[in-house]
CSV table of C-alpha atoms (C1' of nucleotides) in Angstrom, one decimal:
chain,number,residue,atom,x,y,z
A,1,UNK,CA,6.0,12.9,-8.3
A,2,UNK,CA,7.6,11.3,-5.5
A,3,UNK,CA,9.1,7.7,-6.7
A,4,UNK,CA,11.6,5.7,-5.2
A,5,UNK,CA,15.0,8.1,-5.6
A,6,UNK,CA,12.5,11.3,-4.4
A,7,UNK,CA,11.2,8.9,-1.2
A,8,UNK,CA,15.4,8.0,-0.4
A,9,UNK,CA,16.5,11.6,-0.5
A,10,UNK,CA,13.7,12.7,1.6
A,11,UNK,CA,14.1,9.6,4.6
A,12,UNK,CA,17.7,10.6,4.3
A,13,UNK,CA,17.2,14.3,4.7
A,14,UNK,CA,14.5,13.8,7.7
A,15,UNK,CA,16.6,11.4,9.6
A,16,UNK,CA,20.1,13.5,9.4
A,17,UNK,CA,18.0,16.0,11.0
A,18,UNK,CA,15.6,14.6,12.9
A,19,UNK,CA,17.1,11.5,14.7
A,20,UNK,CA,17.2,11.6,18.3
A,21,UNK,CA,14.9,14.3,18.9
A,22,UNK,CA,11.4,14.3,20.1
A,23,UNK,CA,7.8,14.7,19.3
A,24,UNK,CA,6.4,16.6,21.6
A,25,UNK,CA,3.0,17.8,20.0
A,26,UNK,CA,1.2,16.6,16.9
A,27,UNK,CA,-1.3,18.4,15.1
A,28,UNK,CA,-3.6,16.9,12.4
A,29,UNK,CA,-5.8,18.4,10.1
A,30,UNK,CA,-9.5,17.5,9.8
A,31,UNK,CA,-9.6,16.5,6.3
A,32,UNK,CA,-10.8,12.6,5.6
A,33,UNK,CA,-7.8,12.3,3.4
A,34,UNK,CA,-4.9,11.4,3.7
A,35,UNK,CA,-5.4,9.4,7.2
A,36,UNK,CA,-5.1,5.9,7.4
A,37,UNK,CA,-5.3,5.8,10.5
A,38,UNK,CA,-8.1,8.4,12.1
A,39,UNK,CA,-5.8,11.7,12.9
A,40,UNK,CA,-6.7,11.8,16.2
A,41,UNK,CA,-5.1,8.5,17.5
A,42,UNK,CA,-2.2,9.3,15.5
A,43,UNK,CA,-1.7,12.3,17.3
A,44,UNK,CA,-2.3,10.9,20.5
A,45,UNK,CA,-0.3,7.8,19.5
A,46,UNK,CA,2.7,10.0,18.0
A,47,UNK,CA,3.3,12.6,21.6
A,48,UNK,CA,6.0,11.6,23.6
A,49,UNK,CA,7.8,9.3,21.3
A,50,UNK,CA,11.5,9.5,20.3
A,51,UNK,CA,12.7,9.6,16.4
A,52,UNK,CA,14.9,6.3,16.4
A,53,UNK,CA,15.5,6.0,12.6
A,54,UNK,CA,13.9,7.1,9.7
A,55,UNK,CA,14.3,5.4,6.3
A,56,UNK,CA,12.6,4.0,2.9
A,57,UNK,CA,10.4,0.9,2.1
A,58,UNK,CA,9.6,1.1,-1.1
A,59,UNK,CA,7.5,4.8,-2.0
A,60,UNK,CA,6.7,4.7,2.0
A,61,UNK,CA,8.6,7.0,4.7
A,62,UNK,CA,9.1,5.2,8.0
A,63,UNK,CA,9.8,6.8,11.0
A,64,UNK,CA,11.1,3.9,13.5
A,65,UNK,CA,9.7,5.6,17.3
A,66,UNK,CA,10.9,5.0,20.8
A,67,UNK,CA,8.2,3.5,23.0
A,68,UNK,CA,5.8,6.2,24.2
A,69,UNK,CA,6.9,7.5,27.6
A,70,UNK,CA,10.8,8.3,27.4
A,71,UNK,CA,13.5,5.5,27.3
A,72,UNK,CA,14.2,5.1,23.8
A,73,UNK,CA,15.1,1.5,23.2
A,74,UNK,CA,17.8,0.3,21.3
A,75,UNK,CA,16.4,0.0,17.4
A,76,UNK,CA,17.6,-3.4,17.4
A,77,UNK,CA,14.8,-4.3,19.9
A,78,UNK,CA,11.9,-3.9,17.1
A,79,UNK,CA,8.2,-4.8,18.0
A,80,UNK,CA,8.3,-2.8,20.8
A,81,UNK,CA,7.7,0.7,19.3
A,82,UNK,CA,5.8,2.3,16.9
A,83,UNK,CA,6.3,4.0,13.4
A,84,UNK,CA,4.7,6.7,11.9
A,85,UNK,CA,4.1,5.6,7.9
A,86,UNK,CA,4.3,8.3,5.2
A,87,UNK,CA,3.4,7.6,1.7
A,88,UNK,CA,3.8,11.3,-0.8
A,89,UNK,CA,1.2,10.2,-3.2
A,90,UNK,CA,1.5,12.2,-6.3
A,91,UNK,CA,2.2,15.8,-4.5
A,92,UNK,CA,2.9,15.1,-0.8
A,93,UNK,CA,5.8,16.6,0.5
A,94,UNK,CA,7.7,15.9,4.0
A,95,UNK,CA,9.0,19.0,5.5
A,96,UNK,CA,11.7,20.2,8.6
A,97,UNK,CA,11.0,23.9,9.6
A,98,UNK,CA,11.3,26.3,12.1
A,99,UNK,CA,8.0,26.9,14.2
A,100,UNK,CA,8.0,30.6,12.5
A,101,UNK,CA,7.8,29.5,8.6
A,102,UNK,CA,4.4,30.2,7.6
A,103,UNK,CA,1.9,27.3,7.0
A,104,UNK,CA,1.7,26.7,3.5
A,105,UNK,CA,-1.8,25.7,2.6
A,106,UNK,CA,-2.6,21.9,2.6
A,107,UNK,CA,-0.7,21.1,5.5
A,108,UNK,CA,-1.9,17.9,7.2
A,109,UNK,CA,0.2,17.2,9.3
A,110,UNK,CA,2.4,19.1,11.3
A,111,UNK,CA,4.9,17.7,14.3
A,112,UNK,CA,6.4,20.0,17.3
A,113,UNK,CA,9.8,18.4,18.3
A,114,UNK,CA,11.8,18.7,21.2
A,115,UNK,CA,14.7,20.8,19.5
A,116,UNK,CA,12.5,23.3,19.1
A,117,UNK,CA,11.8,22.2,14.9
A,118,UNK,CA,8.5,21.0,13.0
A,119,UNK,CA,8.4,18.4,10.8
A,120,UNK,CA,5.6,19.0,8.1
A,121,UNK,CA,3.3,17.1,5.7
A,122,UNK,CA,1.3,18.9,2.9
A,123,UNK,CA,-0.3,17.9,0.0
A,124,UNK,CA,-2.7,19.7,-2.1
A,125,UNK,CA,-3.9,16.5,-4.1
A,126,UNK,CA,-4.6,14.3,-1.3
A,127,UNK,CA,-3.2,10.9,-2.8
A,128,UNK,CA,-0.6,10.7,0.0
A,129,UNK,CA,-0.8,8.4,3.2
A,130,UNK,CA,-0.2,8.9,6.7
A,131,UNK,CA,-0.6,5.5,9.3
A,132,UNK,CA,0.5,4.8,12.4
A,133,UNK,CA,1.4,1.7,13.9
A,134,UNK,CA,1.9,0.8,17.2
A,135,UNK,CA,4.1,-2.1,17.5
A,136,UNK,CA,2.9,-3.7,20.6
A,137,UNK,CA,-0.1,-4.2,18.7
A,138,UNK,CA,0.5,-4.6,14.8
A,139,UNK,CA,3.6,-6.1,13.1
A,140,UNK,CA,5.9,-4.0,11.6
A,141,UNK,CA,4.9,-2.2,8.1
A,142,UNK,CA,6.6,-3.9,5.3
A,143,UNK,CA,6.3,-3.7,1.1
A,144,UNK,CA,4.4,-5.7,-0.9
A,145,UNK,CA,6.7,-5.9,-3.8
A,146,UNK,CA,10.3,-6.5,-3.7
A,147,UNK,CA,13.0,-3.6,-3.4
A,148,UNK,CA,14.7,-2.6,-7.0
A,149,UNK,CA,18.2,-2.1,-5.6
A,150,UNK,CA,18.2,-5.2,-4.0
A,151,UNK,CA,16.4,-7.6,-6.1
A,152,UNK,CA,18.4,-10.6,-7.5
A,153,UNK,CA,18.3,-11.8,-11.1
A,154,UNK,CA,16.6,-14.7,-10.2
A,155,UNK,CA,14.5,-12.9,-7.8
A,156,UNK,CA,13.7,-10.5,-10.5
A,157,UNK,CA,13.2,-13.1,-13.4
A,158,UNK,CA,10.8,-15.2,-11.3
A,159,UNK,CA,8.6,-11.9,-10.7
A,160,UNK,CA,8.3,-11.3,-14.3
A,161,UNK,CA,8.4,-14.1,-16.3
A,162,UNK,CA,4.6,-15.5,-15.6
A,163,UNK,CA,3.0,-11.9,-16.5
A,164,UNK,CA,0.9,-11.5,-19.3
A,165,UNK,CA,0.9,-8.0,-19.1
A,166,UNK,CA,3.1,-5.1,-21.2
A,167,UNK,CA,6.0,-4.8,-18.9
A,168,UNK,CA,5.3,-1.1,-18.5
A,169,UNK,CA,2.5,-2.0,-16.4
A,170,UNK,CA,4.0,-4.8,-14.5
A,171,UNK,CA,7.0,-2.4,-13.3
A,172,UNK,CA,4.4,-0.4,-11.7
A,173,UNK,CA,3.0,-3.2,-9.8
A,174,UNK,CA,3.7,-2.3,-6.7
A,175,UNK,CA,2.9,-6.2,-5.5
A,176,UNK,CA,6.4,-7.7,-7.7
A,177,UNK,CA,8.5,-4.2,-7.2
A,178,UNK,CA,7.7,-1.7,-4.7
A,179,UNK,CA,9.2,1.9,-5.6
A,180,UNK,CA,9.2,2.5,-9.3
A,181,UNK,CA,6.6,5.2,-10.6
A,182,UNK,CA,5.9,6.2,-14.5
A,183,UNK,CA,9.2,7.9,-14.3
A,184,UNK,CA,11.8,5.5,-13.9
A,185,UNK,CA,9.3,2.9,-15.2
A,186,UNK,CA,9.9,4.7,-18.7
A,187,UNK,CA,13.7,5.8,-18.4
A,188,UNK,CA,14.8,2.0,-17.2
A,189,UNK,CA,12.9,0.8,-20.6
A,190,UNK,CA,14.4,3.5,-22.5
A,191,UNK,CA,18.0,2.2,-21.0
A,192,UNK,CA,17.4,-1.2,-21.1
A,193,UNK,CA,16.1,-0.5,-25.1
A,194,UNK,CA,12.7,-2.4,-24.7
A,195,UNK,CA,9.7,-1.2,-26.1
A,196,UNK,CA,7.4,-0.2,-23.0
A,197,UNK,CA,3.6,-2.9,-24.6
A,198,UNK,CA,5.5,-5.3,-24.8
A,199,UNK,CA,4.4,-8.4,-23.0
A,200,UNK,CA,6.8,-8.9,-20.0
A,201,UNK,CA,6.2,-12.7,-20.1
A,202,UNK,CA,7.5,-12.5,-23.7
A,203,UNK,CA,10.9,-10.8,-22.5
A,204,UNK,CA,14.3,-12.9,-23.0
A,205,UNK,CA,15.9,-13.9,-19.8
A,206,UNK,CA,18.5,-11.4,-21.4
A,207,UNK,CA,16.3,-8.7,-21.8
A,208,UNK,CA,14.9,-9.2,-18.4
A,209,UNK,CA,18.1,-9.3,-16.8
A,210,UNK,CA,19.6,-6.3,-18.3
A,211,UNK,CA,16.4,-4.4,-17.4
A,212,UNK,CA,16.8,-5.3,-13.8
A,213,UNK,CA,20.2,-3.3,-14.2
A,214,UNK,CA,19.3,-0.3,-16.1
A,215,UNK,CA,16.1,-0.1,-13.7
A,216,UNK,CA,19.6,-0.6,-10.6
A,217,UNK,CA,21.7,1.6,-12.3
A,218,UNK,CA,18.9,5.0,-12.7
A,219,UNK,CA,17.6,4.5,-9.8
A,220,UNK,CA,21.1,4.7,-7.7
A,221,UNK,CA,21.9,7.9,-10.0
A,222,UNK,CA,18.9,9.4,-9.6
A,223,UNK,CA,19.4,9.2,-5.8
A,224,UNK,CA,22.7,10.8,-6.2
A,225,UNK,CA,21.2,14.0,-7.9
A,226,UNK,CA,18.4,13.9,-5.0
A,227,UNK,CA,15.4,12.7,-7.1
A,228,UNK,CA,13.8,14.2,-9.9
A,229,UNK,CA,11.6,17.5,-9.7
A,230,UNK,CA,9.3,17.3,-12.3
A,231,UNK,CA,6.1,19.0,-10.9
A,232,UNK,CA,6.7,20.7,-7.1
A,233,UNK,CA,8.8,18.0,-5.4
A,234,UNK,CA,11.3,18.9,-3.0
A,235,UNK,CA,13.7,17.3,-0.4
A,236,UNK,CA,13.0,18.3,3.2
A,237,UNK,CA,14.9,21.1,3.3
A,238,UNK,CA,12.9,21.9,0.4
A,239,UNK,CA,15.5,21.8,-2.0
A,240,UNK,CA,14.4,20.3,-5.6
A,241,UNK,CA,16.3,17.4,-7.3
A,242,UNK,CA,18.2,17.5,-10.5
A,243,UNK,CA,17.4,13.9,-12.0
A,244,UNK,CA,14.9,15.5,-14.2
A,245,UNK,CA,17.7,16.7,-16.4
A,246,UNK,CA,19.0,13.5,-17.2
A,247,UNK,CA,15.6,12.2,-18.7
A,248,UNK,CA,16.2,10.4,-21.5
A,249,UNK,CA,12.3,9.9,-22.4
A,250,UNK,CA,10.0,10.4,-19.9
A,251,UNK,CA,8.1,14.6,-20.9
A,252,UNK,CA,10.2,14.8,-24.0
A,253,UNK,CA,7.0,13.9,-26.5
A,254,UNK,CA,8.2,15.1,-29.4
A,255,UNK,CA,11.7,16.1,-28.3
A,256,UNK,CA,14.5,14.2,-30.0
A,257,UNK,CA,16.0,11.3,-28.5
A,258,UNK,CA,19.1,11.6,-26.9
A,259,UNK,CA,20.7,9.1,-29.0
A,260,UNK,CA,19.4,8.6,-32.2
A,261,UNK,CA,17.6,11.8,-32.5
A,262,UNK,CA,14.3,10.7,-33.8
A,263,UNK,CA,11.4,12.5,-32.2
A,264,UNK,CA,10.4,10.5,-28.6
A,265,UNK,CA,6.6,8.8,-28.9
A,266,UNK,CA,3.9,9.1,-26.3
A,267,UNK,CA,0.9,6.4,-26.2
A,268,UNK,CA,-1.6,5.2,-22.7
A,269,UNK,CA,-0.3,2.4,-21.5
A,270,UNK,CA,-2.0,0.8,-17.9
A,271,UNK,CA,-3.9,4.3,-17.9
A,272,UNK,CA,-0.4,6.4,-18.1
A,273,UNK,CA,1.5,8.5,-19.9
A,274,UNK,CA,3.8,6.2,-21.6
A,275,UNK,CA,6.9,7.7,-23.7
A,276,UNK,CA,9.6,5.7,-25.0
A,277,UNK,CA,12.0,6.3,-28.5
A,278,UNK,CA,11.0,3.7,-31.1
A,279,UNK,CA,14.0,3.7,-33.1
A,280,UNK,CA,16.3,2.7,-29.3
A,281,UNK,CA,13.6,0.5,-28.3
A,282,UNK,CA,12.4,-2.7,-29.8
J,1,DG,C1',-7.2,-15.2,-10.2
J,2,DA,C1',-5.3,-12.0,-13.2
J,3,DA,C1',-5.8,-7.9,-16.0
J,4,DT,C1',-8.1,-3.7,-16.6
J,5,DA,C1',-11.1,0.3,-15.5
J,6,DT,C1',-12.7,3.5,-12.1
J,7,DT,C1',-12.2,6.5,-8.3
J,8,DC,C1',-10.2,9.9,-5.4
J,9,DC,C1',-8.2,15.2,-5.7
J,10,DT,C1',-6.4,19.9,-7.1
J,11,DG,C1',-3.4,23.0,-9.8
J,12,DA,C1',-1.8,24.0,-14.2
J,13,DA,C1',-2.8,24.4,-18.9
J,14,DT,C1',-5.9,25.1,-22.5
J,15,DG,C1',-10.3,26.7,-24.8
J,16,DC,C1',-13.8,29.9,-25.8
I,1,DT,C1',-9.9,39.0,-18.8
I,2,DG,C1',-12.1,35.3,-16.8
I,3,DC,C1',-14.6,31.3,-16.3
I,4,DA,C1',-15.2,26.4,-17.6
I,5,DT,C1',-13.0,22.3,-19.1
I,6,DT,C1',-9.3,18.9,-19.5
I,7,DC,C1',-5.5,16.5,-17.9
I,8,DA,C1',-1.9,14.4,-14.8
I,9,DG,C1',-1.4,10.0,-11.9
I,10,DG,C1',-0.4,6.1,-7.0
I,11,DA,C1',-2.9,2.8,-5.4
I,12,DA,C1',-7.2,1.1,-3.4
I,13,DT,C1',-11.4,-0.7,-5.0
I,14,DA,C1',-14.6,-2.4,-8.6
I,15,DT,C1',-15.3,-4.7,-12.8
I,16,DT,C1',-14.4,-7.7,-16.7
DNA sequence: GAATATTCCTGAATGC
DNA sequence: TGCATTCAGGAATATT
């Protein structure tokens, strides 16, 4: 499932190819889900505009568009466009094609550029977003929570400290830190060698500090092997991640751990699939 | 107000 | 073989 490394590689991968060029027909499909906004007045609102930039806030895809008729303004002008939000849910995936490649069922969304491309959404489960926002109108979309890589120890310590929740749960709260899934909830634990119930209020200033860097340090080398593709995710080329074999924990009930070999527990925690190494983590 | 449970949804895995 | 059942989970919403 798409987390925070999966979200990077695929903003990266849309906006190396799709920056500069232009949307000249949308097509929506007529399911309720996943529209945030109805899918008409996205299409209507998406036709014309120019691709300025497309990056991450936290699980979200943002694509940064030109006002609607030509002219595409400088980025640093902001509030006068629009952006076209794209959240992957559990198994959304953001495509670039050619107009040829045939539809794959539980497409949603599909966008006719300029250069003669598509850019695609599809997802079979439905969890996924799609919003648009016209800037003229609504303020710029921004996370709740705040960003892994850039969050500061005090930052971090301050989000953490007055929860009386097991810290499992509270890294998935996407209100204190927007972009870490069951995933790299469970590896950063692993790394960090903290048992995933325990109560994050109870952590050490220690414990919560070196978390915040194994949580850093997974998530910037998961990025470099383009995310992890554990179920169907793929970059937008289409190409899968390798992250996955570098788990130390997270699918490997029962496997043995890593480092000390003894056999890698799984137990519900928050209503997921929780797996951590109870010899490593204390 | 915070923490926890429920809900949405489909494909894959499992059971009979 | 094939149909029915179970399970996974991000995040909004409902409940405790």
């Amino acid at each position: 499932m798409p987390e925070l490394p999966e979200v990077e590689t695929i903003a990266r991968g849309v906006q190396e190819r799709l920056r500069g060029d232009r949307i000249v027909e949308a097509w929506f499909g007529s399911h309720r889900e996943p529209f945030k906004t109805p899918p008409a007045r996205q299409a209507k609102g998406l036709e014309g505009r120019a691709i300025l930039a497309v990056h991450r806030t936290g699980k979200h895809i943002v694509c940064e568009l030109s006002t609607a008729y030509g002219n595409p303004i400088v980025e640093s002008a902001g509030g006068i466009g629009a952006q076209w939000i794209v959240h992957l849910g559990m198994t959304g995936r953001l495509l670039v094609t050619t107009p040829d490649t045939p539809l794959a069922a539980h497409t949603h969304a599909r966008l006719s550029l300029a250069s003669g491309r598509e850019l695609r959404f599809m997802d079979p489960r439905r969890f996924g977003r799609l919003d648009f926002r016209d800037l003229s109108r609504n303020p710029a979309f921004s996370a709740a929570g705040a960003d892994p890589l850039t969050v500061t120890a005090a930052e971090f310590a301050a989000l953490f400290r007055p929860r009386k929740l097991p810290i499992k749960a509270a890294l998935l709260n996407q209100k204190l830190l927007s972009g870490v899934g069951n995933i790299y909830a469970d590896e950063s634990l692993f790394r960090a060698g903290i048992r995933p119930p325990r109560l994050s209020g109870r952590l050490t200033r220690a414990e919560l500090e070196g978390l915040r860097l194994a949580l850093r340090e997974v998530l910037e080398h998961a990025i470099r092997l383009g995310g992890s593709s554990v179920s169907d995710y793929v970059d937008a080329d289409g190409v899968r991640g390798f992250f996955q074999l570098e788990h130390c924990v997270y699918m490997r009930t029962g496997l043995p751990c890593r480092r000390c070999q003894t056999p890698i527990q799984r137990i519900l925690l928050a209503g997921r699939g929780t797996h951590y190494c109870s010899q490593c983590q204390r």
